[in-house]
Amino acid sequence: MNRSYTRRPPPFSSAPWRSPRDQLSFRIRRRGDIVLLAVRGQADAFTLALWRQQVRAAADTVTASKGALVVDATRLDFLSVRSLAALSDEAHEYRRDGIEIFLVTAEPAIARIARADTRTALLPVRSTVVSALTAVHLRDRTPEVVSADGALRDGAGPRGSDERVTAGNAPPGSAPHLGGQRVVEVQRR
């Protein structure tokens, strides 16, 4: 009997052991009340536990209740739907404490998936870090709305002697309008 035997590959134990940190790396930077978590590599089922751990650790470093965590995933090679859902779960949890979590990705497909999936639809997704930072700053600086006669929306007028409402008499089209109401700035002294 002339049987040809094929050589078996070496057992799995002889292969070098890899950890999730070999596939996924993180870098944390602070900018005031905003923490930026830059991620590189592959966020998949193998690295999911590390992904969750690092997102929580970064969100825990946000000190102010009006702070934010911006997860920069523009350098990820792969982002699984499970990792995206885990980020959305964390965003929902931290939103209760006043901390907003943003995902930054340049991939339009990821943004479409995030909007379409009911688990991730409320996760704010931006295409650049600058747009995420701008969204955070605009969220904190929402202007008050007054009616055309200059009274605040609740009709109370200025709330005290330490505030001054300015609406200005800008030419039509140069000042923002909201259905007969003007956006104004309230200056506190």
PDB file of N, CA and C in Angstrom, residues 90-126:
ATOM      1  N   GLU A  90     -22.949  52.400  25.588  1.00  0.00           N
ATOM      2  CA  GLU A  90     -22.185  53.238  26.509  1.00  0.00           C
ATOM      3  C   GLU A  90     -22.621  54.699  26.397  1.00  0.00           C
ATOM      4  N   ALA A  91     -22.894  55.159  25.182  1.00  0.00           N
ATOM      5  CA  ALA A  91     -23.342  56.533  24.978  1.00  0.00           C
ATOM      6  C   ALA A  91     -24.674  56.772  25.682  1.00  0.00           C
ATOM      7  N   HIS A  92     -25.566  55.803  25.598  1.00  0.00           N
ATOM      8  CA  HIS A  92     -26.863  55.920  26.272  1.00  0.00           C
ATOM      9  C   HIS A  92     -26.676  55.968  27.789  1.00  0.00           C
ATOM     10  N   GLU A  93     -25.798  55.128  28.295  1.00  0.00           N
ATOM     11  CA  GLU A  93     -25.544  55.075  29.742  1.00  0.00           C
ATOM     12  C   GLU A  93     -24.940  56.380  30.253  1.00  0.00           C
ATOM     13  N   TYR A  94     -23.937  56.908  29.558  1.00  0.00           N
ATOM     14  CA  TYR A  94     -23.256  58.120  30.015  1.00  0.00           C
ATOM     15  C   TYR A  94     -24.081  59.374  29.749  1.00  0.00           C
ATOM     16  N   ARG A  95     -24.994  59.337  28.790  1.00  0.00           N
ATOM     17  CA  ARG A  95     -25.855  60.486  28.520  1.00  0.00           C
ATOM     18  C   ARG A  95     -26.695  60.829  29.747  1.00  0.00           C
ATOM     19  N   ARG A  96     -27.038  59.817  30.537  1.00  0.00           N
ATOM     20  CA  ARG A  96     -27.800  60.060  31.774  1.00  0.00           C
ATOM     21  C   ARG A  96     -27.025  60.935  32.750  1.00  0.00           C
ATOM     22  N   ASP A  97     -25.696  60.852  32.698  1.00  0.00           N
ATOM     23  CA  ASP A  97     -24.834  61.656  33.573  1.00  0.00           C
ATOM     24  C   ASP A  97     -24.453  62.984  32.931  1.00  0.00           C
ATOM     25  N   GLY A  98     -25.003  63.282  31.759  1.00  0.00           N
ATOM     26  CA  GLY A  98     -24.709  64.536  31.078  1.00  0.00           C
ATOM     27  C   GLY A  98     -23.482  64.488  30.196  1.00  0.00           C
ATOM     28  N   ILE A  99     -22.944  63.300  29.955  1.00  0.00           N
ATOM     29  CA  ILE A  99     -21.762  63.152  29.111  1.00  0.00           C
ATOM     30  C   ILE A  99     -22.197  62.585  27.761  1.00  0.00           C
ATOM     31  N   GLU A 100     -21.894  63.319  26.712  1.00  0.00           N
ATOM     32  CA  GLU A 100     -22.264  62.901  25.356  1.00  0.00           C
ATOM     33  C   GLU A 100     -21.086  62.162  24.726  1.00  0.00           C
ATOM     34  N   ILE A 101     -21.367  61.073  24.024  1.00  0.00           N
ATOM     35  CA  ILE A 101     -20.331  60.325  23.309  1.00  0.00           C
ATOM     36  C   ILE A 101     -20.613  60.448  21.816  1.00  0.00           C
ATOM     37  N   PHE A 102     -19.605  60.881  21.058  1.00  0.00           N
ATOM     38  CA  PHE A 102     -19.695  61.033  19.615  1.00  0.00           C
ATOM     39  C   PHE A 102     -18.781  60.019  18.945  1.00  0.00           C
ATOM     40  N   LEU A 103     -19.211  59.498  17.811  1.00  0.00           N
ATOM     41  CA  LEU A 103     -18.373  58.644  16.974  1.00  0.00           C
ATOM     42  C   LEU A 103     -17.955  59.453  15.759  1.00  0.00           C
ATOM     43  N   VAL A 104     -16.675  59.422  15.444  1.00  0.00           N
ATOM     44  CA  VAL A 104     -16.165  60.087  14.251  1.00  0.00           C
ATOM     45  C   VAL A 104     -15.678  59.011  13.296  1.00  0.00           C
ATOM     46  N   THR A 105     -16.261  58.990  12.104  1.00  0.00           N
ATOM     47  CA  THR A 105     -15.840  58.058  11.073  1.00  0.00           C
ATOM     48  C   THR A 105     -15.969  58.724   9.716  1.00  0.00           C
ATOM     49  N   ALA A 106     -14.999  58.487   8.863  1.00  0.00           N
ATOM     50  CA  ALA A 106     -15.034  59.037   7.511  1.00  0.00           C
ATOM     51  C   ALA A 106     -15.759  58.101   6.553  1.00  0.00           C
ATOM     52  N   GLU A 107     -16.170  56.948   7.041  1.00  0.00           N
ATOM     53  CA  GLU A 107     -16.855  55.957   6.204  1.00  0.00           C
ATOM     54  C   GLU A 107     -18.359  56.220   6.190  1.00  0.00           C
ATOM     55  N   PRO A 108     -18.913  56.631   5.056  1.00  0.00           N
ATOM     56  CA  PRO A 108     -20.359  56.879   4.998  1.00  0.00           C
ATOM     57  C   PRO A 108     -21.188  55.621   5.274  1.00  0.00           C
ATOM     58  N   ALA A 109     -20.657  54.452   4.950  1.00  0.00           N
ATOM     59  CA  ALA A 109     -21.401  53.212   5.196  1.00  0.00           C
ATOM     60  C   ALA A 109     -21.625  52.994   6.688  1.00  0.00           C
ATOM     61  N   ILE A 110     -20.634  53.310   7.511  1.00  0.00           N
ATOM     62  CA  ILE A 110     -20.788  53.148   8.957  1.00  0.00           C
ATOM     63  C   ILE A 110     -21.837  54.120   9.482  1.00  0.00           C
ATOM     64  N   ALA A 111     -21.820  55.348   8.983  1.00  0.00           N
ATOM     65  CA  ALA A 111     -22.824  56.328   9.409  1.00  0.00           C
ATOM     66  C   ALA A 111     -24.227  55.881   9.000  1.00  0.00           C
ATOM     67  N   ARG A 112     -24.364  55.320   7.800  1.00  0.00           N
ATOM     68  CA  ARG A 112     -25.678  54.824   7.357  1.00  0.00           C
ATOM     69  C   ARG A 112     -26.148  53.669   8.211  1.00  0.00           C
ATOM     70  N   ILE A 113     -25.254  52.751   8.540  1.00  0.00           N
ATOM     71  CA  ILE A 113     -25.618  51.609   9.385  1.00  0.00           C
ATOM     72  C   ILE A 113     -26.031  52.100  10.766  1.00  0.00           C
ATOM     73  N   ALA A 114     -25.290  53.063  11.298  1.00  0.00           N
ATOM     74  CA  ALA A 114     -25.614  53.596  12.627  1.00  0.00           C
ATOM     75  C   ALA A 114     -26.994  54.249  12.640  1.00  0.00           C
ATOM     76  N   ARG A 115     -27.343  54.961  11.568  1.00  0.00           N
ATOM     77  CA  ARG A 115     -28.665  55.585  11.501  1.00  0.00           C
ATOM     78  C   ARG A 115     -29.774  54.559  11.299  1.00  0.00           C
ATOM     79  N   ALA A 116     -29.503  53.489  10.564  1.00  0.00           N
ATOM     80  CA  ALA A 116     -30.539  52.518  10.206  1.00  0.00           C
ATOM     81  C   ALA A 116     -30.842  51.530  11.327  1.00  0.00           C
ATOM     82  N   ASP A 117     -29.852  51.199  12.141  1.00  0.00           N
ATOM     83  CA  ASP A 117     -30.031  50.206  13.195  1.00  0.00           C
ATOM     84  C   ASP A 117     -30.680  50.869  14.415  1.00  0.00           C
ATOM     85  N   THR A 118     -31.746  50.280  14.914  1.00  0.00           N
ATOM     86  CA  THR A 118     -32.459  50.870  16.053  1.00  0.00           C
ATOM     87  C   THR A 118     -31.597  50.928  17.306  1.00  0.00           C
ATOM     88  N   ARG A 119     -30.612  50.021  17.438  1.00  0.00           N
ATOM     89  CA  ARG A 119     -29.741  50.041  18.615  1.00  0.00           C
ATOM     90  C   ARG A 119     -28.785  51.219  18.607  1.00  0.00           C
ATOM     91  N   THR A 120     -28.447  51.713  17.419  1.00  0.00           N
ATOM     92  CA  THR A 120     -27.421  52.751  17.315  1.00  0.00           C
ATOM     93  C   THR A 120     -27.939  54.063  16.733  1.00  0.00           C
ATOM     94  N   ALA A 121     -29.227  54.175  16.508  1.00  0.00           N
ATOM     95  CA  ALA A 121     -29.782  55.351  15.837  1.00  0.00           C
ATOM     96  C   ALA A 121     -29.559  56.647  16.627  1.00  0.00           C
ATOM     97  N   LEU A 122     -29.476  56.573  17.948  1.00  0.00           N
ATOM     98  CA  LEU A 122     -29.296  57.780  18.762  1.00  0.00           C
ATOM     99  C   LEU A 122     -27.832  58.145  18.989  1.00  0.00           C
ATOM    100  N   LEU A 123     -26.909  57.348  18.466  1.00  0.00           N
ATOM    101  CA  LEU A 123     -25.486  57.642  18.614  1.00  0.00           C
ATOM    102  C   LEU A 123     -25.105  58.772  17.650  1.00  0.00           C
ATOM    103  N   PRO A 124     -24.599  59.896  18.164  1.00  0.00           N
ATOM    104  CA  PRO A 124     -24.190  60.976  17.258  1.00  0.00           C
ATOM    105  C   PRO A 124     -22.948  60.568  16.464  1.00  0.00           C
ATOM    106  N   VAL A 125     -23.041  60.624  15.143  1.00  0.00           N
ATOM    107  CA  VAL A 125     -21.937  60.257  14.263  1.00  0.00           C
ATOM    108  C   VAL A 125     -21.553  61.481  13.448  1.00  0.00           C
ATOM    109  N   ARG A 126     -20.271  61.793  13.422  1.00  0.00           N
ATOM    110  CA  ARG A 126     -19.751  62.919  12.651  1.00  0.00           C
ATOM    111  C   ARG A 126     -18.653  62.403  11.725  1.00  0.00           C
TER     112      ARG A 126
END
